[in-house]
Tab-separated table of C-alpha atoms in Angstrom:
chain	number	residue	atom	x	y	z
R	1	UNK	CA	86.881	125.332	82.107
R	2	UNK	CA	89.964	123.689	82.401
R	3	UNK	CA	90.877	119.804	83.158
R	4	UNK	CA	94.310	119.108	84.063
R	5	UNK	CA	95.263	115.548	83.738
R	6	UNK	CA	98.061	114.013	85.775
R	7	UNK	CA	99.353	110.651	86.259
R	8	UNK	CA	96.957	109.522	88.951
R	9	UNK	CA	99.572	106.339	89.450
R	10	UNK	CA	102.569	106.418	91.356
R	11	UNK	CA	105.757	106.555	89.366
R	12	UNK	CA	108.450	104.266	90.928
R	13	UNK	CA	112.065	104.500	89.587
R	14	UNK	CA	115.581	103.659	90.818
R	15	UNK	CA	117.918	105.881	92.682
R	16	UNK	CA	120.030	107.581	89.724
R	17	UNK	CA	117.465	107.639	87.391
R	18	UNK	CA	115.618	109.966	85.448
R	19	UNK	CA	111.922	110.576	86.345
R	20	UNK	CA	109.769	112.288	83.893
R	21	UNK	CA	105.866	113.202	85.041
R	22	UNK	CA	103.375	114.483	82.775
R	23	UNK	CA	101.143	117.191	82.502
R	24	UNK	CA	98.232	117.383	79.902
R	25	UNK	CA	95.676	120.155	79.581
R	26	UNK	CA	92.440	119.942	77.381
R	27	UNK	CA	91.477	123.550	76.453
R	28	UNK	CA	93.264	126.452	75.756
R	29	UNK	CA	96.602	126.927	76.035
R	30	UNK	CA	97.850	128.672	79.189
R	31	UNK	CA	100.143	131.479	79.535
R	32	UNK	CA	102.328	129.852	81.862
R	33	UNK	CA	102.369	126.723	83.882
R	34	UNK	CA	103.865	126.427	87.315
R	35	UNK	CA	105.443	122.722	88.980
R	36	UNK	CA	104.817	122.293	93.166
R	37	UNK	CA	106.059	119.658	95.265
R	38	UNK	CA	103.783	118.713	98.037
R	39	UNK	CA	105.143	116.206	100.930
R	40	UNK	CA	102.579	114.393	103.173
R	41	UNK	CA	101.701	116.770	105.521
R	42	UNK	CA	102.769	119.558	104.139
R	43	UNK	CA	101.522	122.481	102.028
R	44	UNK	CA	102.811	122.732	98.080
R	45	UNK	CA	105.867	124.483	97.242
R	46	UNK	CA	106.623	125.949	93.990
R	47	UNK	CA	109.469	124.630	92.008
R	48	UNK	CA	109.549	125.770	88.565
R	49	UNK	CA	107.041	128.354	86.346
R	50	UNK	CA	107.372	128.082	82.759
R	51	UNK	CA	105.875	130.296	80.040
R	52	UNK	CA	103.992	129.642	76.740
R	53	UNK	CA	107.042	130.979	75.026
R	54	UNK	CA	109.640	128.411	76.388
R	55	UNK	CA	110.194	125.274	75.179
R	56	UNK	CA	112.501	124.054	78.204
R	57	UNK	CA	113.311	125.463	81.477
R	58	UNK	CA	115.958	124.225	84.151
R	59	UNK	CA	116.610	124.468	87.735
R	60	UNK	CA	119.679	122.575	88.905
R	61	UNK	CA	118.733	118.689	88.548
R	62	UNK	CA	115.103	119.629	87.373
R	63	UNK	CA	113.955	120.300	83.858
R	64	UNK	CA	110.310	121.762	82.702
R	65	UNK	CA	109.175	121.590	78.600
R	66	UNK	CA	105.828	123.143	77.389
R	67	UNK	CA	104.557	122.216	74.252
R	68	UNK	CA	101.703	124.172	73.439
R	69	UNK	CA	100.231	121.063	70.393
R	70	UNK	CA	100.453	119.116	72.588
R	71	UNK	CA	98.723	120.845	75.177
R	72	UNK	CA	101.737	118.758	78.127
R	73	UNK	CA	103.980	120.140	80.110
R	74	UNK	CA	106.691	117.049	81.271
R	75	UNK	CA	109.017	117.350	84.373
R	76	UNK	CA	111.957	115.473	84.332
R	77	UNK	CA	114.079	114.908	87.553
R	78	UNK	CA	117.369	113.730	86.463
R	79	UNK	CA	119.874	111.551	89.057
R	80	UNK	CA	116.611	110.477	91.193
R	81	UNK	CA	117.599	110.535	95.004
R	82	UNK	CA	115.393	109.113	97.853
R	83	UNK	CA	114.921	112.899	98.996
R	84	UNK	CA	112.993	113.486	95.576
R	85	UNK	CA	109.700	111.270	96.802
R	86	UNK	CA	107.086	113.595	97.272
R	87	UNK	CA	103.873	114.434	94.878
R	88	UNK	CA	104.670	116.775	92.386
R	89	UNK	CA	101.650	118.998	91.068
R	90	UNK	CA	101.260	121.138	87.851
R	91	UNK	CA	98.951	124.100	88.421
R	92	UNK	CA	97.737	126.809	84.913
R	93	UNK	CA	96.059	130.184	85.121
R	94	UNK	CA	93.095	130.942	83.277
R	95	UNK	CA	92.342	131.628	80.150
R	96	UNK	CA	92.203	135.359	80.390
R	97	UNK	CA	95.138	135.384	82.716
R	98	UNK	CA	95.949	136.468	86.089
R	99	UNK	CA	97.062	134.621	89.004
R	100	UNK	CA	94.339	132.267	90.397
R	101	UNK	CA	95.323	128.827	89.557
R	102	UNK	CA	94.132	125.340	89.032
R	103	UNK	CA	95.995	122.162	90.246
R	104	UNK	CA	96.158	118.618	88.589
R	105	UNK	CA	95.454	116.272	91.398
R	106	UNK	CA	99.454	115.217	91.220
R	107	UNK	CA	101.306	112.631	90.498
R	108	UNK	CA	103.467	110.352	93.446
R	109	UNK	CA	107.267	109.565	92.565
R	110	UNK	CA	108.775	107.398	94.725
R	111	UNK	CA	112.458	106.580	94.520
R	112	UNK	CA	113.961	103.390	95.741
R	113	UNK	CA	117.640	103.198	96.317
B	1	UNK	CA	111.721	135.300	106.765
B	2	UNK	CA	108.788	133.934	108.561
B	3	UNK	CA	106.637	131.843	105.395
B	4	UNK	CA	102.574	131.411	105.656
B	5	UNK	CA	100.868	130.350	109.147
B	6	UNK	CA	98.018	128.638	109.620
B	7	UNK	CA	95.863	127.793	112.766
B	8	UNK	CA	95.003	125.360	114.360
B	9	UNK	CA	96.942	123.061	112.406
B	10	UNK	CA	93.897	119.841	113.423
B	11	UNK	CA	91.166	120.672	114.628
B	12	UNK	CA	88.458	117.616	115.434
B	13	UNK	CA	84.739	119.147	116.105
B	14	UNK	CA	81.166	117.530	116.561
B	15	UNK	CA	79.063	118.056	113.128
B	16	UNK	CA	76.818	120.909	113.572
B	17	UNK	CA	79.406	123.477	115.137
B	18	UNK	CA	80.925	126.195	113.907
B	19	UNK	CA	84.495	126.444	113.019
B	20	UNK	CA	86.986	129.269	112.077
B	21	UNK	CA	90.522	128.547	110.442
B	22	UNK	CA	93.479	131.054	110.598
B	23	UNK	CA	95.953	131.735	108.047
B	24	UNK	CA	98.725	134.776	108.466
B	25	UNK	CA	100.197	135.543	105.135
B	26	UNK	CA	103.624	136.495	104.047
B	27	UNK	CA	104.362	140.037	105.125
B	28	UNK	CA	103.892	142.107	102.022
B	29	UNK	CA	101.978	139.746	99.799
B	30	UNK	CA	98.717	141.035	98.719
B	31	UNK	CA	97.058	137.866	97.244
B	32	UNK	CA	95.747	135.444	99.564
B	33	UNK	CA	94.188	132.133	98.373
B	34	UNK	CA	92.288	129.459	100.440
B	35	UNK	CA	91.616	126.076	99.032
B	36	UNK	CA	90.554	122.625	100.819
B	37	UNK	CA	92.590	118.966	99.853
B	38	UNK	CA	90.453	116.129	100.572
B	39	UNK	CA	92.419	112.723	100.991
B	40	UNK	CA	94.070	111.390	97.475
B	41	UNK	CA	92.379	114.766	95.832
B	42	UNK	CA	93.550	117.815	94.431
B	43	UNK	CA	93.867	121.069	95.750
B	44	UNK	CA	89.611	122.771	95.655
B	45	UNK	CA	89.861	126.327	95.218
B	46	UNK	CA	87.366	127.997	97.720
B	47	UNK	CA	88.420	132.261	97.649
B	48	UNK	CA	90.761	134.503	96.202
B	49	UNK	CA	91.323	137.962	97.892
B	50	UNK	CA	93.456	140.059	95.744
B	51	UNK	CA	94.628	143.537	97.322
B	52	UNK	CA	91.371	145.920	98.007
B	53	UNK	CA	89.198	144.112	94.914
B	54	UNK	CA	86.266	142.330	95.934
B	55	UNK	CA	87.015	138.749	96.812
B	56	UNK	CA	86.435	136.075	94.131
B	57	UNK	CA	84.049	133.295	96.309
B	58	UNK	CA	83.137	131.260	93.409
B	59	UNK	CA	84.411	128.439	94.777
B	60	UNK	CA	82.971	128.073	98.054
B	61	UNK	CA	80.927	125.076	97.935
B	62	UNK	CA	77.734	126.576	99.927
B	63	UNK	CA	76.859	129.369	101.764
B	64	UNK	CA	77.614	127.715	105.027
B	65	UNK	CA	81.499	128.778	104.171
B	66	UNK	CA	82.465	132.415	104.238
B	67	UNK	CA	86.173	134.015	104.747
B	68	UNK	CA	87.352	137.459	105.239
B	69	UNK	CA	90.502	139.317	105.446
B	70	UNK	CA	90.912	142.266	107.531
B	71	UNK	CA	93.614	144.907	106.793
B	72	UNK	CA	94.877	143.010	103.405
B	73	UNK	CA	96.518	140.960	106.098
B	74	UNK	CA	95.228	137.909	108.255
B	75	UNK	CA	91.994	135.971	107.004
B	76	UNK	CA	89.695	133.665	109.056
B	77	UNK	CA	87.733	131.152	106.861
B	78	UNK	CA	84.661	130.306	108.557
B	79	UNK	CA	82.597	126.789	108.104
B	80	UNK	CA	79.119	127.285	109.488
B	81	UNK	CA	77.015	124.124	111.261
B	82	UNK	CA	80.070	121.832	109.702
B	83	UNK	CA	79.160	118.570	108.103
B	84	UNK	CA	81.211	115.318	107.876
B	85	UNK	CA	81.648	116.280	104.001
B	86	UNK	CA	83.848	119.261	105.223
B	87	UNK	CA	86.877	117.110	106.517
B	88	UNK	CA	89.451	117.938	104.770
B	89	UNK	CA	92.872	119.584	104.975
B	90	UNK	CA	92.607	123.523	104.656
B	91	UNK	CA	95.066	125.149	102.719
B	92	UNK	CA	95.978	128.843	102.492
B	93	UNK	CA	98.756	130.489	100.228
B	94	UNK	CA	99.807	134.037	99.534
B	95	UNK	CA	101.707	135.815	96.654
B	96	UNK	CA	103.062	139.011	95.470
B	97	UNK	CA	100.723	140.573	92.700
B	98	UNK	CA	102.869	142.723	91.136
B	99	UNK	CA	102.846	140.588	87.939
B	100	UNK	CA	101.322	137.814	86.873
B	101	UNK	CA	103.367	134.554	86.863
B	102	UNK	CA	103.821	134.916	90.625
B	103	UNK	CA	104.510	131.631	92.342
B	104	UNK	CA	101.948	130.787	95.310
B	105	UNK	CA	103.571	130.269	98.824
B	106	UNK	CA	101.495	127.608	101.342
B	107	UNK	CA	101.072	127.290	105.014
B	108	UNK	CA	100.873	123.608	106.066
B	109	UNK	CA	97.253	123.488	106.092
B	110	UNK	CA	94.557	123.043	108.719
B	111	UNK	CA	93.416	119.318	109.378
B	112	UNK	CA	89.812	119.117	110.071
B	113	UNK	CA	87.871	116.171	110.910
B	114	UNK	CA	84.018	116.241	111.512
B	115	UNK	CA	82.593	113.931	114.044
């Protein structure tokens, strides 16, 4: 099966700057990899899905990159704000594909002005 | 539109009962996922109902946990003669299966503490 393997410590950074979490997988490559936020309290919520052909995807002040020799998937938040704190989570189908996914147990950014 | 609801949102019980947690999907989405968060963990799938297929239960941790979902609509996830093991927040999300690649959409979770 699968193991996901996020940053289990939390990632503090300055207000402005760029944050960049990591996502490494140990078996087989997925087809595509998805990016939640979850705030305390609250239930995930997607961000970003990127697929095994795409090296880089972006969403406004959020960037995704896949490489599959790696086997990581990083997440870069660029111009940091207080607002971004939160836990972000990467989750990856199964092998054979389909929808049911598995989490990493998340990473916690916290931005400091 | 109105996203995915879940009921009660805490819920404190005596070890031994029974409980049942509610989740109300997004209108039109025919995948419904429950999974359970314990404190500083990851998200534990439990089941995956997926439009009339059988449900995938292969990750409900004993047979003292059981969920249905009745008209490809509302489910009730149902912990039998809870233990203090099952505290834990309760999470339920839905998606669109028209494709793969479809993001999953969460309720806020159920908190449940075992006495």
């Amino acid at each position: 099966s699968q193991k996901i393997e996020q940053n289990s410590e939390a990632l503090n950074i300055q207000e402005g700057k760029t944050a960049t979490l990591t996502c490494n997988y140990t078996n087989y490559s997925p087809a595509y990899l998805q990016w939640y936020r979850q705030d305390p309290g609250r239930g995930p919520v997607f961000l970003l899905l990127i697929r095994e052909n795409e090296k880089e995807k972006r969403k406004e002040r959020l960037k995704v990159t896949f490489d599959t020799t790696l086997k990581q998937s990083l997440f870069h938040i660029t111009a940091s704000q207080p607002a971004d704190s939160a836990t972000y989570l990467c989750a990856l189908p199964p092998g054979g594909g389909g929808n049911k996914l598995t989490f990493g147990t998340g990473t916690q950014l916290k931005v400091e002005l | 539109g109105a996203g995915v609801s879940q009921s009660p949102s805490n819920k404190v019980t005596e070890k031994g009962k029974d409980v049942e947690l509610r989740c109300d999907p997004i209108s039109g989405h025919t995948a419904l996922y429950w999974y359970r968060q314990s404190l500083g963990q990851g998200l534990e799938f439990l089941i995956y109902f997926q439009g009339n297929s059988a449900p995938d239960k292969s990750g409900l941790p004993s047979d003292r946990f059981s969920a249905e979902r009745t008209g490809g609509s509302v489910s009730t996830l149902t912990i039998q003669r809870t233990q203090q093991e099952d505290s834990a927040v309760y999470l339920c999300a839905s998606s669109l299966e028209r494709t793969e690649n479809q993001p999953q959409h969460f309720g806020d979770g159920t908190r449940l503490s075992i006495l």
